[in-house]
CSV table of C-alpha atoms in Angstrom, one decimal:
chain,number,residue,atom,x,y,z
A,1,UNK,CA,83.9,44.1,42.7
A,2,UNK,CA,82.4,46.2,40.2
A,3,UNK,CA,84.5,45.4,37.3
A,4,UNK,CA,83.3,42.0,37.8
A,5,UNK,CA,79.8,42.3,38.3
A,6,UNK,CA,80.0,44.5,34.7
A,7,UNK,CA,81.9,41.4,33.1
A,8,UNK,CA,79.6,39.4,34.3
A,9,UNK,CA,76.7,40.8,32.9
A,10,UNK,CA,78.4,41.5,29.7
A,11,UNK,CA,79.0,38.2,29.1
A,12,UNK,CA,75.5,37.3,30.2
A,13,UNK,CA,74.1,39.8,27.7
A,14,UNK,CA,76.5,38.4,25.0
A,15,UNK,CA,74.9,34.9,25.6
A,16,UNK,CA,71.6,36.3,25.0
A,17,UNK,CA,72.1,38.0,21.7
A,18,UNK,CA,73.6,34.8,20.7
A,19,UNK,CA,70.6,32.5,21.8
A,20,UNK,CA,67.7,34.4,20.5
A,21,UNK,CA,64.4,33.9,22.0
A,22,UNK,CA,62.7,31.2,20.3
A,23,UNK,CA,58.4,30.2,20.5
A,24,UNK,CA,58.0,26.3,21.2
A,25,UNK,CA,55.8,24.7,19.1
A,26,UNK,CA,53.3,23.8,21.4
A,27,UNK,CA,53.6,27.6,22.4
A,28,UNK,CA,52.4,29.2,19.7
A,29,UNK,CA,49.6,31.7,19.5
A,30,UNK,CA,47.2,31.0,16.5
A,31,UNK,CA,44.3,33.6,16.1
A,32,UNK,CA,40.7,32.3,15.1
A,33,UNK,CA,42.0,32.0,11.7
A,34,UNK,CA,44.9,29.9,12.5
A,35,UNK,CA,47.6,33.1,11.9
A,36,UNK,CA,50.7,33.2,13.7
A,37,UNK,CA,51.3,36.9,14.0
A,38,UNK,CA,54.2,36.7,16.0
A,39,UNK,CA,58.0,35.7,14.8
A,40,UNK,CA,58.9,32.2,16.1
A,41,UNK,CA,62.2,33.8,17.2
A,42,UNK,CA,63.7,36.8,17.6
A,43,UNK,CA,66.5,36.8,14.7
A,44,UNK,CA,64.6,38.3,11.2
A,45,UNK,CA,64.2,35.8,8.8
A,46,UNK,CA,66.7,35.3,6.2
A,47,UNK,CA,65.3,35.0,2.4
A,48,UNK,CA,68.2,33.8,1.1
A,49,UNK,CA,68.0,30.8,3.6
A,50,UNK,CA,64.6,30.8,3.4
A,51,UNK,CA,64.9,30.3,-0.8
A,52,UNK,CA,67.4,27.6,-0.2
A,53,UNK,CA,65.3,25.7,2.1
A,54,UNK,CA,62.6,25.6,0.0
A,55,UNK,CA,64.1,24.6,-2.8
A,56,UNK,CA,66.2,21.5,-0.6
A,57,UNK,CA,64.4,18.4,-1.6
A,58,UNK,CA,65.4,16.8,1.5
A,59,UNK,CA,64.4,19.2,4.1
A,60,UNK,CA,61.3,21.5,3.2
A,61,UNK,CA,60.6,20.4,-0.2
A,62,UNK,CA,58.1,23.5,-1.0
A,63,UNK,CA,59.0,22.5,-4.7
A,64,UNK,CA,57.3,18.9,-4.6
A,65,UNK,CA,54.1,20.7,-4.2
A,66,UNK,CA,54.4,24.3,-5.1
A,67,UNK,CA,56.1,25.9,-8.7
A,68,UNK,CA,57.4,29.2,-8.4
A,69,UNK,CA,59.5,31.8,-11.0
A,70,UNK,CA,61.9,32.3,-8.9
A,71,UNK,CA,62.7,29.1,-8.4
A,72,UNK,CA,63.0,28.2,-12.0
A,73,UNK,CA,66.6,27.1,-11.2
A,74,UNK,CA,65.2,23.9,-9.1
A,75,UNK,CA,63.6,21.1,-11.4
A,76,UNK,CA,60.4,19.5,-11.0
A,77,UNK,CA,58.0,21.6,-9.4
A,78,UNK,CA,54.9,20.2,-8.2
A,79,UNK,CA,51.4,21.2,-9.1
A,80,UNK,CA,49.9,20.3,-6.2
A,81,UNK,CA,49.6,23.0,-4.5
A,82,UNK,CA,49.1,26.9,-5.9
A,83,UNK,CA,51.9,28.5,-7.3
A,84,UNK,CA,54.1,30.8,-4.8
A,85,UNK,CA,54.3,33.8,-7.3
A,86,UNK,CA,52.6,36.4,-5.5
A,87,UNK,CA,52.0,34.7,-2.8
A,88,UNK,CA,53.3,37.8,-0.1
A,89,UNK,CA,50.4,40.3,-2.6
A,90,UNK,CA,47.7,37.3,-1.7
A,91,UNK,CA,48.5,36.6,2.0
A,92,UNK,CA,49.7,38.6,4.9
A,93,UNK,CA,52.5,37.5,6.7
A,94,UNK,CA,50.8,36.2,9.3
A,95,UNK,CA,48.3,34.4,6.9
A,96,UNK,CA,52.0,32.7,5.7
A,97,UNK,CA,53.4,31.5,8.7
A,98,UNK,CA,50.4,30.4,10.1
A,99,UNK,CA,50.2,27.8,6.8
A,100,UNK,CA,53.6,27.2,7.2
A,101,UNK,CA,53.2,26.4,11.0
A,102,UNK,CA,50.1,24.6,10.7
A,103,UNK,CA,48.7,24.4,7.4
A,104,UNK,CA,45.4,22.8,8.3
A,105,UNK,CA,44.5,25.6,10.7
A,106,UNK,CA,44.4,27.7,7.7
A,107,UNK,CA,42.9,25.8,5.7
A,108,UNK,CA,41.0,22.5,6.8
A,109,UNK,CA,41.5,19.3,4.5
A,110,UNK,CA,45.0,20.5,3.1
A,111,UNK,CA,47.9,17.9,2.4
A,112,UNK,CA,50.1,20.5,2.9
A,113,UNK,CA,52.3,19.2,6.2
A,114,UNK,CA,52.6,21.3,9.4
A,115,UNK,CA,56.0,22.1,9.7
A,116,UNK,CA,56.0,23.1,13.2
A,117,UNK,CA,53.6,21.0,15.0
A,118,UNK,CA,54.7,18.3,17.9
A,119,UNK,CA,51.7,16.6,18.5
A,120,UNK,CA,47.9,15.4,17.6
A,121,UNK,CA,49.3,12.9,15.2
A,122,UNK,CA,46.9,9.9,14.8
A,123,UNK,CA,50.4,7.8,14.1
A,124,UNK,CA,54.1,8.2,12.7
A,125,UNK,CA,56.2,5.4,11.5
A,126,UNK,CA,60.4,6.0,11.6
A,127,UNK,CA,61.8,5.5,8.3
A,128,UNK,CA,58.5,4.5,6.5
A,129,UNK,CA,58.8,1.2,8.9
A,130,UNK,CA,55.6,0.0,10.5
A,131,UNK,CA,57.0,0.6,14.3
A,132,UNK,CA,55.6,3.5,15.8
A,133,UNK,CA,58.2,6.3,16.3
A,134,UNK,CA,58.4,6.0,20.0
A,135,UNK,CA,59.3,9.5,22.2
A,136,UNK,CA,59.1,12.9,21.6
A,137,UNK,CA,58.4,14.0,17.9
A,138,UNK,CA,60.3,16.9,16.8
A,139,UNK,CA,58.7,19.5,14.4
A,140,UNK,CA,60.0,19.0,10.2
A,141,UNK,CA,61.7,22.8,10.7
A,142,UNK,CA,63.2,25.0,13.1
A,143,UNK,CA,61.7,28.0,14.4
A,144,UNK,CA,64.5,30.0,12.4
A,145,UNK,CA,63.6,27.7,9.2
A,146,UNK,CA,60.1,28.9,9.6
A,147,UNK,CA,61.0,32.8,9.9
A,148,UNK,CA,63.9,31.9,7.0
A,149,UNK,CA,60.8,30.8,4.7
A,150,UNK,CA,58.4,33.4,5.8
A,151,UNK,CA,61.3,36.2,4.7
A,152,UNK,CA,61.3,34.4,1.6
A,153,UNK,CA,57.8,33.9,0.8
A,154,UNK,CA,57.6,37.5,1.8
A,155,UNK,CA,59.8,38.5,-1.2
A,156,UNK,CA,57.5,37.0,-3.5
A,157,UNK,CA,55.3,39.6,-4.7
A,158,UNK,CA,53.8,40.8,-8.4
């Protein structure tokens, strides 16, 4: 009986470290300046997957909006938004995935999409189509996406 009750929870334990905790959008904890001080999962962030991402015009695309050094490789970078060099010497981390959460609880007015927000949306169309998407709205990344950017962004100093 004991051997099997220690299997057991090995394998339990094993599914755990393979399904890392992960923050729901619509369970995240902003503080008054719209910071996200805690990781959206518990896996580290990956910068390397975080630089690809944000380079990827169809997923993120950071680089429609945002021109960085480092990503001198990518064409076409956007002016829209400031430039990322520096940007972990200008912002905490928590500063960066609160914008990247929720950009307009950082700073009001932005164009800058929420990445990670589920709801409050006045209307959103499937395939630029003029039918309302109907159901659940997912968020534009994952929770890991998010930490993968942050990790990145975090990289980005002077």
């Amino acid at each position: 009986m004991r051997k099997v009750a220690l299997g057991v929870f090995g394998f339990a334990a094993g599914l755990t470290s393979a399904h890392a905790a992960e923050v729901a959008p619509l369970d995240v904890m902003f503080d008054e300046s719209g910071y996200v001080a805690t990781p959206l999962t518990d896996t580290p962030g990956d910068p390397e997957a975080g630089r690809k991402l944000m380079s990827n015009r169809t997923n993120a695309n950071c680089v429609a909006c945002h021109a960085a050094t480092d990503l001198a490789d990518v064409p076409f970078h956007g002016n829209v938004g400031p430039t990322l060099d520096g940007v972990a010497s200008r912002y905490p981390e928590a500063m960066i995935r609160g914008i990247l959460v929720n950009a307009k609880n950082v700073f009001e007015g932005t164009v800058m999409p929420s990445f990670y927000k589920v709801d409050g949306f006045n209307r959103i169309a499937d395939g630029f189509t003029t039918k309302p998407l109907e159901g659940e709205v997912g968020p534009l990344l994952t929770a890991q996406e998010i930490e993968n950017a942050v990790a990145y962004l975090m990289t980005l100093t002077d």
